[in-house]
Amino acid sequence: MSDAAPAADQTARLQTRRLRLRRDGLGSRIGVALLLSLLCAAALIALAGHNPLEAFLAIVQGAVGSQHQIGASLNRTTPYLLSGAGVALCFRAGIINIGAEGQIAVGGAGAAAAALALAGAPSLVAIPLALVGGALAGSLWAGLAAAIHLGRGVHEVLVTLLLNFIALLLVQQLLAGPLGQPGAGFLQSSLMPRSAWLSHLAGFDVHAGILIAVVAAAALSFVLWWTRFGFALRVSGSSRLAAAYAGFSLARLTWGAMLTAGALAGLAGGIEVLGMHRRLIEGFSLGFGFKAVTVALLGAMEPLAVVPAALFVGLLESGSLAMQRQIGVPTALITVIEGLTMLFVLAATAARR
Amino acid sequence: MSMMLDMRGIVRRFGHVVANDAIDLDVAAGEIVGLLGENGSGKSTLMKVLFGMLPPDAGTISFRGQPLTGHTPAAAMAAGIAMIHQHFMLVDAMTVAENVMLGWRDAGRLLRRKEMADRIRDVSRRFGLDLDPDARVAALSLGRRQRVEILKAILRNAELLVLDEPTSNLASAEVAELLTVLRRLRQEGKGIIFISHKLPEVLEICDKVVVLRAGRVTGRTSVAGASQGMLAEMMIGRDVTAPRPPMVASSPGPARLSVKDFLAPGLARLSFEIRRGEIFGVAGVDGNGQIELVEALAGLRPAGSGAITIDGHDVTRASVAARLTRGLAYMPADRGTTALVKTMSVAENLMLRDSGRPPYGHGLLLTRGPANAKARALMADYDIRARDPSFIAGRLSGGNQQKIVVARELDRRPAVLIAHQAAWGLDPGATHFVLDRMLALREAGAAILYVSSELEEVLAISDRIAVMARGGFAGIVPRGEVDPRQLGIWMAGRAA
Amino acid sequence: MTLKVSHRWGGSLAASLFASLFQAAPPAAAEEKAAMLLPGSINDQSWNALGYSILLALKPHGFTTAYTENVADSDEAEALRGYATQGYNIVMGHSGRFVSAMEQVAPDFPKTQFIAVSGNEGAAPNVMSIDWNNAQFGCQLGVLAARMSKSKMVAGVYGLEGVPNITAQAGGFRICATKAGAKVSILYVKDMEDSAAAKEAALSLIAQGADVITGKLNAAEAGLVQAAKEKHVYVTGRGVDQTKMAPDAVLTNIVEDWPAMFGKTADEVKAGKLFGNFVQYGYDTAPVTGGSLVYDADKPFNPVVPAAVVKELDDMAGQFKAGTLKVEPTREDARGGS
Amino acid sequence: MIEFLAAAIRIATPLALAALGGILSERAGVFAVGLEGMMLAGAFAAAIGAWATSEPIAGLLLAPLGGGVIGLAVAIVAVRFRADNMVTGLAVNVLALGLTSYLMRILASGGRPVSMRLPLLTALPIPALSDLPVIGPLLFAQPPLTYLTALGCLLMTLFLNRTQAGLTLRATGENPEAVFASGGHPARVRMLAVIACGAVAGLGGAVLTLQQVGTFTDGMTGGRGYMALAALIVGRWTPWGAAAACLVFGAAEAFELRLQSFGVPVSSYVVQMAPYLIALTVLAGLGQSSKLPAAIGQPLPSTR
């Protein structure tokens, strides 16, 4: 190594990172895709007899119109960021994991069970342990999918999908049984002990989850670009033959990616429970699975780029409530935008493959 | 005799490479024309031009008196030209009849299955094809599959059949059967272009022979009076035995790679040793077990029986990673999806198989700084022309891509190197470079298995040369005793 | 609760600057406004459509109204807060599931009344739940079903096993139908919105011999009526619309009188009062009973219901009112199966 | 027992129709993950057609159109742009869910609820046959779309095995190069197959609106498209096989409902897992022996 190398490599690294995102004009392609889906959305809004500009303005206002709303949008972003980063990792390795929804649900249950069991413990113990409980539960659920996929050769899409349905029922069962709050008006657990609540960041109505999520995304990005495991994942996602040639075990990579993604989704579930609802409540994870896929795609399967992608979806959804509140455009529009965005991004990013 | 096919002055370039340089080719009805040439001599390009898959840069084609210009494969087929590819265009999961009916107007929109089956049996009997219309293609031998292709062509009233390397995948009994079929076709007045390297077959079946080398016609003769030696010289050139890099006769040391009674699917029982400082060249037509051999040695295919040892250590069932630590390097022929990850950077491709070792990695982590420095050094050393280590490998030229593979595998200072088609697709300069590096490795004491279908390359650098045919070695000969005629005969599948 | 109001004003300069750019005009103070959050779509022709009608019913009380539908669990708190911030006096959530979120949001908006429709608990001083007595009406349906059944087998289809108001209605149904001499079978379906699945559930019960079907579902309720219509058995519905679907099959509907339940509360909130309790309407809180049995506009029951049965049901209502009859179902009463 | 089988048939009908569509798509080489969205769009279009005209037949005509539009979206993105099949399928499922809900509200002018009461397609007993004991009421007194499903299995089998188009379609899923070499257009075949898949799956959705419940509600397919996908894999990409698998799933669900009424000691939630557990078990049991069409999910070379 020459003396000048470190500095030169520093710049090279930065260039690499920038190149990676700019490769094939990926960033601008995604930008165009976003723009197109917003245009379609505008047409739909106009079709409903509303002013698209007004509706978009309402979305922006609802998303970032006040300090509080910024916080709310960030809270909304958190689970998408965590689960989306995990899904991105799997996609990178060529594993289509659409089980985030189930993993989030089970993770939420795991965190709630841990937090309830830890009643009386100080926050410094209760919160980390509860989150670890969530991550473990999510990992376990993803591991089950990996085991069936690898052991029996069932396509991972079908396995993770069917396990989603089962996970939701499992959580309902837990809420109707051992985790349920007696006498509550709904299927929900008791309120978590206060020591297990995720604290809020000063100045914003945003819980610490967003920090955990950003750190997790950064860590994942580190794993992907700076570790041998991440390298192996990227190789196997690009070419399974090359991965075998390089001496990587595909089974082991699948386990690694699935368990990691499961842990992140489980963590997302745990954060939702400890930070948002403060209890496990029926249906808290509904629809998160597909959002995770959207976010992973939008983020071009790069954990750090998943951050703005999750933020986009988070802002969009948090703003959509305001849109319906103020102008009366149905919130179903947001689902349309998400679907269109996925399609356009897919078309835009696949075209060069 | 008026010609059925008349190709005049066909020119086709790829960039600076002239793949076809003013080639004339004509075929009469009831005539079998042999098209001979090494890999890369321009045969397939010429046929693609004929079949409308590539437009020529210059030249004319006329078929049965009609000019063929700007045509598509469909138009070529409609005109009566049929191509039987080396890799069959068959649907394995379907029956013979279904494959015949696929895309064929006469089969009817509502398939006339019974009628078709009858016609298949009929034609099959008439031409001695021996095909059952209800047999599933996946269950057929390669020879039978080829006959399905011929059957398709006949049923579709093809007048001119182009057979691309039709015998390369066949067992000898099947070759004989194929030649019988071709004679029948000739009797029926079909024209046939028979593309091959295999001299005995060409001499046996063809009426006349056209030989290509480096995109030009280097010989044109009637088979009457032609000999194998003469054809081999036209095909391979006269200077085959002259080594380009000056080679010092090696003083071989102890065996580094030893293969004993090794047997795996696609291979005949093999035993050989490569010693310290020796390059063992394997020549032969593609598809005779080369890929099976190198992948088994590299650990990418399960071993059948027998033993492989590297420096005395048994690696017969060792993983890829374990073989790597034993000092086995491997340059696969499949650059696109195995040897390189095209979407990744030069640096990442350089560390593909060594990511766990310094300078690329340490423990679980990658060490990017040292890895990049190393990549720069290798890029300089091996003349890999990329802007910087982060440049995407897939964007580089084929030569530069191959240099990445060479750099990666040689830099490890392997005990044993397996190189498969290591110079494939490279320009002469790059080829020279690669060969030089191998010779340097040989000097350093490695054992090298050099597998290529380019005979010249193999001859240029090998200490001993084996010819692979039908999954085994047809013969092994030391460098000093090479007789091109004998090699040609071995390549054609006749054991010594 | 954990949200410190002061923080809302103590944020970073950049954020408030940014915020001020987008801040909407402050809401006019004098206006009385009510908003409704719905867990599903107002198009479900059942529970959420009902919620929408509650909202409309507040208009005569002088409220301007707004709603948000398909509010996901994770959006609940945000949606509640959104309306509260906009100065809505009453913010309703159309399900017991909203109580949890209201509990969190309410302390920041001490002047807003939060009401969970069909919840069963009050939480903060300004979070109340309103529901009607599912057990009483479930019990009446049980007796009606038992009397109208020829096979003496009656059945109910519900969703979300274990939710209190489901337990109350299903349990009440089983207790009273059993007492009236019928065998009771209860089925839980996975999705209260999936009418095809609910119809299938009803058909399976009919196949086992049940000839009167009841239930408490959302969009899926229509599936029960459809099944009964096709198999020519009796069914009870959730609104006069369902009578129109199958006038011969529908015996009666529980028509929930939310406007009445809300009207009084709304007026008092307008006058500045806040509630933090659980109010359950029933025959014992007459004149507002929370619901009533209605076949169509002027008749409580299908004409096929004999006068004697009608009288028995009326008597039951009287006993509930007088407090001489009480039904308190348990999870065991509401269990699935027969 | 008859009633149990009848229930299995009813539950299986929409699944089987969707699976039939899925067979077209998958045998042409495109994963049919979008079935859910195609069914939903079909259900929606059927509801709109029947609602606007008060004629179920109008709904029936519109349903394939609804599903076909979603099919078209898949065709463009997955075939033309060569995007990943699986993720494209998921994307159109999201799109269909959003679009149907949104359009429903637009139609209801300004977001007010629509009360949609649709005329239902009623059972058409086949004279004489329907009087047969046991199988009469079971098989010959069905509503039209159920007959259509059976007919569809027959026609699809004939189409795949007995027509040039079917042959080409299957070959496209196995070896598109062979199709190209024989003068066909693999990309065109795939696009048409996916659009046809949408149309047939749309009819599957119409079973729900026009034959079973008589109304449209948001997301009313509730995962049935995914079950149809599992069924066509279990049924090894053959029409009768897929239909049989749908019947097994239908039976599993019918069994689940009946299991509850026996008063098993576990909660309804556990019992409701049954169909999914059965699907997973069957898939795992088949394991790798269920051989996919050889070229499924592989994008075509861009030159073709």
mmCIF file of N, CA, C and O in Angstrom, chain D residues 81-137:
data_model
loop_
_atom_site.group_PDB
_atom_site.id
_atom_site.type_symbol
_atom_site.label_atom_id
_atom_site.label_comp_id
_atom_site.label_asym_id
_atom_site.label_seq_id
_atom_site.Cartn_x
_atom_site.Cartn_y
_atom_site.Cartn_z
ATOM 1 N N PHE D 81 -40.993 -4.855 -20.362
ATOM 2 C CA PHE D 81 -39.857 -4.250 -19.668
ATOM 3 C C PHE D 81 -39.023 -5.273 -18.920
ATOM 4 O O PHE D 81 -38.046 -4.939 -18.285
ATOM 5 N N ARG D 82 -39.450 -6.509 -18.936
ATOM 6 C CA ARG D 82 -38.690 -7.622 -18.377
ATOM 7 C C ARG D 82 -38.384 -7.435 -16.896
ATOM 8 O O ARG D 82 -37.281 -7.763 -16.435
ATOM 9 N N ALA D 83 -39.355 -6.926 -16.154
ATOM 10 C CA ALA D 83 -39.149 -6.778 -14.720
ATOM 11 C C ALA D 83 -39.426 -8.114 -14.043
ATOM 12 O O ALA D 83 -40.005 -9.018 -14.630
ATOM 13 N N ASP D 84 -39.004 -8.196 -12.786
ATOM 14 C CA ASP D 84 -39.225 -9.422 -12.039
ATOM 15 C C ASP D 84 -40.722 -9.748 -11.962
ATOM 16 O O ASP D 84 -41.531 -8.932 -11.546
ATOM 17 N N ASN D 85 -41.075 -10.963 -12.356
ATOM 18 C CA ASN D 85 -42.484 -11.382 -12.396
ATOM 19 C C ASN D 85 -43.180 -11.299 -11.044
ATOM 20 O O ASN D 85 -44.311 -10.843 -10.926
ATOM 21 N N MET D 86 -42.476 -11.801 -10.039
ATOM 22 C CA MET D 86 -43.098 -11.890 -8.716
ATOM 23 C C MET D 86 -43.451 -10.502 -8.193
ATOM 24 O O MET D 86 -44.568 -10.251 -7.759
ATOM 25 N N VAL D 87 -42.480 -9.622 -8.250
ATOM 26 C CA VAL D 87 -42.707 -8.301 -7.676
ATOM 27 C C VAL D 87 -43.732 -7.529 -8.518
ATOM 28 O O VAL D 87 -44.553 -6.787 -7.982
ATOM 29 N N THR D 88 -43.706 -7.740 -9.827
ATOM 30 C CA THR D 88 -44.712 -7.085 -10.660
ATOM 31 C C THR D 88 -46.106 -7.543 -10.248
ATOM 32 O O THR D 88 -47.038 -6.743 -10.147
ATOM 33 N N GLY D 89 -46.225 -8.834 -9.999
ATOM 34 C CA GLY D 89 -47.517 -9.371 -9.551
ATOM 35 C C GLY D 89 -47.980 -8.695 -8.270
ATOM 36 O O GLY D 89 -49.130 -8.258 -8.152
ATOM 37 N N LEU D 90 -47.067 -8.580 -7.331
ATOM 38 C CA LEU D 90 -47.426 -7.927 -6.071
ATOM 39 C C LEU D 90 -47.858 -6.489 -6.327
ATOM 40 O O LEU D 90 -48.822 -5.997 -5.734
ATOM 41 N N ALA D 91 -47.151 -5.828 -7.225
ATOM 42 C CA ALA D 91 -47.441 -4.425 -7.496
ATOM 43 C C ALA D 91 -48.846 -4.262 -8.079
ATOM 44 O O ALA D 91 -49.602 -3.387 -7.649
ATOM 45 N N VAL D 92 -49.219 -5.108 -9.022
ATOM 46 C CA VAL D 92 -50.557 -4.933 -9.579
ATOM 47 C C VAL D 92 -51.626 -5.301 -8.555
ATOM 48 O O VAL D 92 -52.741 -4.773 -8.607
ATOM 49 N N ASN D 93 -51.289 -6.172 -7.627
ATOM 50 C CA ASN D 93 -52.260 -6.475 -6.580
ATOM 51 C C ASN D 93 -52.542 -5.237 -5.737
ATOM 52 O O ASN D 93 -53.692 -4.951 -5.389
ATOM 53 N N VAL D 94 -51.479 -4.521 -5.420
ATOM 54 C CA VAL D 94 -51.656 -3.275 -4.663
ATOM 55 C C VAL D 94 -52.458 -2.278 -5.514
ATOM 56 O O VAL D 94 -53.413 -1.654 -5.037
ATOM 57 N N LEU D 95 -52.076 -2.179 -6.768
ATOM 58 C CA LEU D 95 -52.744 -1.221 -7.657
ATOM 59 C C LEU D 95 -54.231 -1.540 -7.775
ATOM 60 O O LEU D 95 -55.083 -0.645 -7.679
ATOM 61 N N ALA D 96 -54.556 -2.805 -7.977
ATOM 62 C CA ALA D 96 -55.956 -3.189 -8.151
ATOM 63 C C ALA D 96 -56.760 -2.874 -6.896
ATOM 64 O O ALA D 96 -57.886 -2.370 -6.968
ATOM 65 N N LEU D 97 -56.154 -3.152 -5.746
ATOM 66 C CA LEU D 97 -56.851 -2.865 -4.494
ATOM 67 C C LEU D 97 -57.169 -1.376 -4.394
ATOM 68 O O LEU D 97 -58.310 -0.984 -4.102
ATOM 69 N N GLY D 98 -56.171 -0.559 -4.676
ATOM 70 C CA GLY D 98 -56.370 0.878 -4.572
ATOM 71 C C GLY D 98 -57.350 1.398 -5.615
ATOM 72 O O GLY D 98 -58.281 2.146 -5.309
ATOM 73 N N LEU D 99 -57.153 0.932 -6.830
ATOM 74 C CA LEU D 99 -57.939 1.459 -7.934
ATOM 75 C C LEU D 99 -59.414 1.109 -7.805
ATOM 76 O O LEU D 99 -60.296 1.943 -8.026
ATOM 77 N N THR D 100 -59.698 -0.124 -7.435
ATOM 78 C CA THR D 100 -61.111 -0.512 -7.311
ATOM 79 C C THR D 100 -61.783 0.272 -6.180
ATOM 80 O O THR D 100 -62.902 0.747 -6.330
ATOM 81 N N SER D 101 -61.080 0.418 -5.059
ATOM 82 C CA SER D 101 -61.673 1.170 -3.955
ATOM 83 C C SER D 101 -61.918 2.615 -4.370
ATOM 84 O O SER D 101 -62.972 3.197 -4.086
ATOM 85 N N TYR D 102 -60.916 3.168 -5.034
ATOM 86 C CA TYR D 102 -61.004 4.584 -5.409
ATOM 87 C C TYR D 102 -62.122 4.807 -6.425
ATOM 88 O O TYR D 102 -62.960 5.705 -6.259
ATOM 89 N N LEU D 103 -62.152 3.983 -7.456
ATOM 90 C CA LEU D 103 -63.174 4.158 -8.493
ATOM 91 C C LEU D 103 -64.568 3.944 -7.933
ATOM 92 O O LEU D 103 -65.532 4.590 -8.331
ATOM 93 N N MET D 104 -64.656 3.013 -6.990
ATOM 94 C CA MET D 104 -65.947 2.769 -6.348
ATOM 95 C C MET D 104 -66.484 4.069 -5.747
ATOM 96 O O MET D 104 -67.656 4.380 -5.847
ATOM 97 N N ARG D 105 -65.588 4.829 -5.138
ATOM 98 C CA ARG D 105 -66.009 6.070 -4.497
ATOM 99 C C ARG D 105 -66.324 7.158 -5.516
ATOM 100 O O ARG D 105 -67.247 7.949 -5.337
ATOM 101 N N ILE D 106 -65.533 7.174 -6.578
ATOM 102 C CA ILE D 106 -65.809 8.173 -7.611
ATOM 103 C C ILE D 106 -67.187 7.933 -8.198
ATOM 104 O O ILE D 106 -67.990 8.848 -8.393
ATOM 105 N N LEU D 107 -67.465 6.666 -8.449
ATOM 106 C CA LEU D 107 -68.762 6.326 -9.028
ATOM 107 C C LEU D 107 -69.872 6.751 -8.092
ATOM 108 O O LEU D 107 -70.965 7.107 -8.501
ATOM 109 N N ALA D 108 -69.565 6.701 -6.802
ATOM 110 C CA ALA D 108 -70.591 7.058 -5.833
ATOM 111 C C ALA D 108 -70.654 8.558 -5.646
ATOM 112 O O ALA D 108 -71.254 9.035 -4.699
ATOM 113 N N SER D 109 -70.013 9.265 -6.543
ATOM 114 C CA SER D 109 -70.008 10.723 -6.552
ATOM 115 C C SER D 109 -69.684 11.352 -5.212
ATOM 116 O O SER D 109 -70.516 11.454 -4.331
ATOM 117 N N GLY D 110 -68.449 11.733 -5.087
ATOM 118 C CA GLY D 110 -68.037 12.503 -3.920
ATOM 119 C C GLY D 110 -67.842 11.665 -2.675
ATOM 120 O O GLY D 110 -67.853 12.187 -1.578
ATOM 121 N N GLY D 111 -67.668 10.386 -2.826
ATOM 122 C CA GLY D 111 -67.276 9.596 -1.687
ATOM 123 C C GLY D 111 -68.415 9.105 -0.817
ATOM 124 O O GLY D 111 -68.184 8.517 0.222
ATOM 125 N N ARG D 112 -69.650 9.332 -1.248
ATOM 126 C CA ARG D 112 -70.763 8.792 -0.437
ATOM 127 C C ARG D 112 -70.857 7.296 -0.692
ATOM 128 O O ARG D 112 -70.481 6.800 -1.741
ATOM 129 N N PRO D 113 -71.350 6.583 0.281
ATOM 130 C CA PRO D 113 -71.407 5.138 0.099
ATOM 131 C C PRO D 113 -72.404 4.736 -0.981
ATOM 132 O O PRO D 113 -73.457 5.343 -1.113
ATOM 133 N N VAL D 114 -72.042 3.729 -1.721
ATOM 134 C CA VAL D 114 -72.977 3.187 -2.699
ATOM 135 C C VAL D 114 -73.556 1.935 -2.076
ATOM 136 O O VAL D 114 -72.829 1.095 -1.592
ATOM 137 N N SER D 115 -74.813 1.804 -2.167
ATOM 138 C CA SER D 115 -75.400 0.557 -1.718
ATOM 139 C C SER D 115 -75.655 -0.262 -2.971
ATOM 140 O O SER D 115 -76.549 0.017 -3.748
ATOM 141 N N MET D 116 -74.833 -1.241 -3.178
ATOM 142 C CA MET D 116 -74.906 -1.979 -4.421
ATOM 143 C C MET D 116 -75.613 -3.296 -4.185
ATOM 144 O O MET D 116 -75.124 -4.169 -3.482
ATOM 145 N N ARG D 117 -76.792 -3.405 -4.723
ATOM 146 C CA ARG D 117 -77.495 -4.685 -4.653
ATOM 147 C C ARG D 117 -77.523 -5.239 -6.055
ATOM 148 O O ARG D 117 -78.218 -4.691 -6.919
ATOM 149 N N LEU D 118 -76.789 -6.276 -6.304
ATOM 150 C CA LEU D 118 -76.702 -6.774 -7.664
ATOM 151 C C LEU D 118 -77.629 -7.973 -7.843
ATOM 152 O O LEU D 118 -77.776 -8.788 -6.939
ATOM 153 N N PRO D 119 -78.226 -8.051 -9.025
ATOM 154 C CA PRO D 119 -78.992 -9.250 -9.328
ATOM 155 C C PRO D 119 -78.015 -10.427 -9.421
ATOM 156 O O PRO D 119 -76.949 -10.294 -9.988
ATOM 157 N N LEU D 120 -78.362 -11.530 -8.814
ATOM 158 C CA LEU D 120 -77.441 -12.671 -8.798
ATOM 159 C C LEU D 120 -77.715 -13.635 -9.936
ATOM 160 O O LEU D 120 -78.846 -13.790 -10.383
ATOM 161 N N LEU D 121 -76.686 -14.275 -10.393
ATOM 162 C CA LEU D 121 -76.847 -15.375 -11.338
ATOM 163 C C LEU D 121 -77.350 -16.567 -10.536
ATOM 164 O O LEU D 121 -76.745 -16.949 -9.550
ATOM 165 N N THR D 122 -78.461 -17.112 -10.948
ATOM 166 C CA THR D 122 -79.034 -18.185 -10.134
ATOM 167 C C THR D 122 -78.712 -19.543 -10.737
ATOM 168 O O THR D 122 -78.250 -19.656 -11.858
ATOM 169 N N ALA D 123 -78.994 -20.535 -9.931
ATOM 170 C CA ALA D 123 -78.690 -21.906 -10.355
ATOM 171 C C ALA D 123 -79.500 -22.267 -11.598
ATOM 172 O O ALA D 123 -80.661 -21.902 -11.725
ATOM 173 N N LEU D 124 -78.879 -22.958 -12.508
ATOM 174 C CA LEU D 124 -79.549 -23.437 -13.708
ATOM 175 C C LEU D 124 -79.533 -24.956 -13.674
ATOM 176 O O LEU D 124 -78.580 -25.574 -14.139
ATOM 177 N N PRO D 125 -80.568 -25.559 -13.102
ATOM 178 C CA PRO D 125 -80.554 -27.022 -13.066
ATOM 179 C C PRO D 125 -80.670 -27.559 -14.490
ATOM 180 O O PRO D 125 -81.439 -27.047 -15.300
ATOM 181 N N ILE D 126 -79.879 -28.557 -14.792
ATOM 182 C CA ILE D 126 -79.967 -29.167 -16.108
ATOM 183 C C ILE D 126 -81.063 -30.220 -16.040
ATOM 184 O O ILE D 126 -81.024 -31.100 -15.175
ATOM 185 N N PRO D 127 -82.050 -30.096 -16.893
ATOM 186 C CA PRO D 127 -83.184 -31.025 -16.816
ATOM 187 C C PRO D 127 -82.687 -32.463 -16.817
ATOM 188 O O PRO D 127 -81.679 -32.779 -17.429
ATOM 189 N N ALA D 128 -83.419 -33.320 -16.162
ATOM 190 C CA ALA D 128 -83.116 -34.750 -16.070
ATOM 191 C C ALA D 128 -81.870 -35.018 -15.238
ATOM 192 O O ALA D 128 -81.945 -35.636 -14.175
ATOM 193 N N LEU D 129 -80.736 -34.465 -15.670
ATOM 194 C CA LEU D 129 -79.495 -34.741 -14.954
ATOM 195 C C LEU D 129 -79.560 -34.284 -13.500
ATOM 196 O O LEU D 129 -79.048 -34.948 -12.605
ATOM 197 N N SER D 130 -80.223 -33.147 -13.295
ATOM 198 C CA SER D 130 -80.234 -32.604 -11.939
ATOM 199 C C SER D 130 -81.106 -33.439 -11.007
ATOM 200 O O SER D 130 -81.077 -33.253 -9.794
ATOM 201 N N ASP D 131 -81.898 -34.355 -11.579
ATOM 202 C CA ASP D 131 -82.748 -35.181 -10.730
ATOM 203 C C ASP D 131 -82.039 -36.442 -10.255
ATOM 204 O O ASP D 131 -82.562 -37.181 -9.427
ATOM 205 N N LEU D 132 -80.851 -36.683 -10.811
ATOM 206 C CA LEU D 132 -80.107 -37.858 -10.381
ATOM 207 C C LEU D 132 -79.851 -37.772 -8.878
ATOM 208 O O LEU D 132 -79.648 -36.693 -8.341
ATOM 209 N N PRO D 133 -79.850 -38.908 -8.227
ATOM 210 C CA PRO D 133 -79.550 -38.863 -6.796
ATOM 211 C C PRO D 133 -78.082 -38.464 -6.576
ATOM 212 O O PRO D 133 -77.230 -38.796 -7.396
ATOM 213 N N VAL D 134 -77.854 -37.800 -5.489
ATOM 214 C CA VAL D 134 -76.529 -37.359 -5.045
ATOM 215 C C VAL D 134 -75.833 -36.437 -6.066
ATOM 216 O O VAL D 134 -75.689 -35.240 -5.807
ATOM 217 N N ILE D 135 -75.422 -36.985 -7.199
ATOM 218 C CA ILE D 135 -74.645 -36.129 -8.095
ATOM 219 C C ILE D 135 -75.519 -35.111 -8.820
ATOM 220 O O ILE D 135 -75.023 -34.096 -9.293
ATOM 221 N N GLY D 136 -76.801 -35.375 -8.889
ATOM 222 C CA GLY D 136 -77.706 -34.436 -9.554
ATOM 223 C C GLY D 136 -77.630 -33.056 -8.943
ATOM 224 O O GLY D 136 -77.159 -32.101 -9.580
ATOM 225 N N PRO D 137 -78.043 -32.943 -7.684
ATOM 226 C CA PRO D 137 -77.989 -31.616 -7.063
ATOM 227 C C PRO D 137 -76.547 -31.108 -6.920
ATOM 228 O O PRO D 137 -76.302 -29.911 -6.905
#
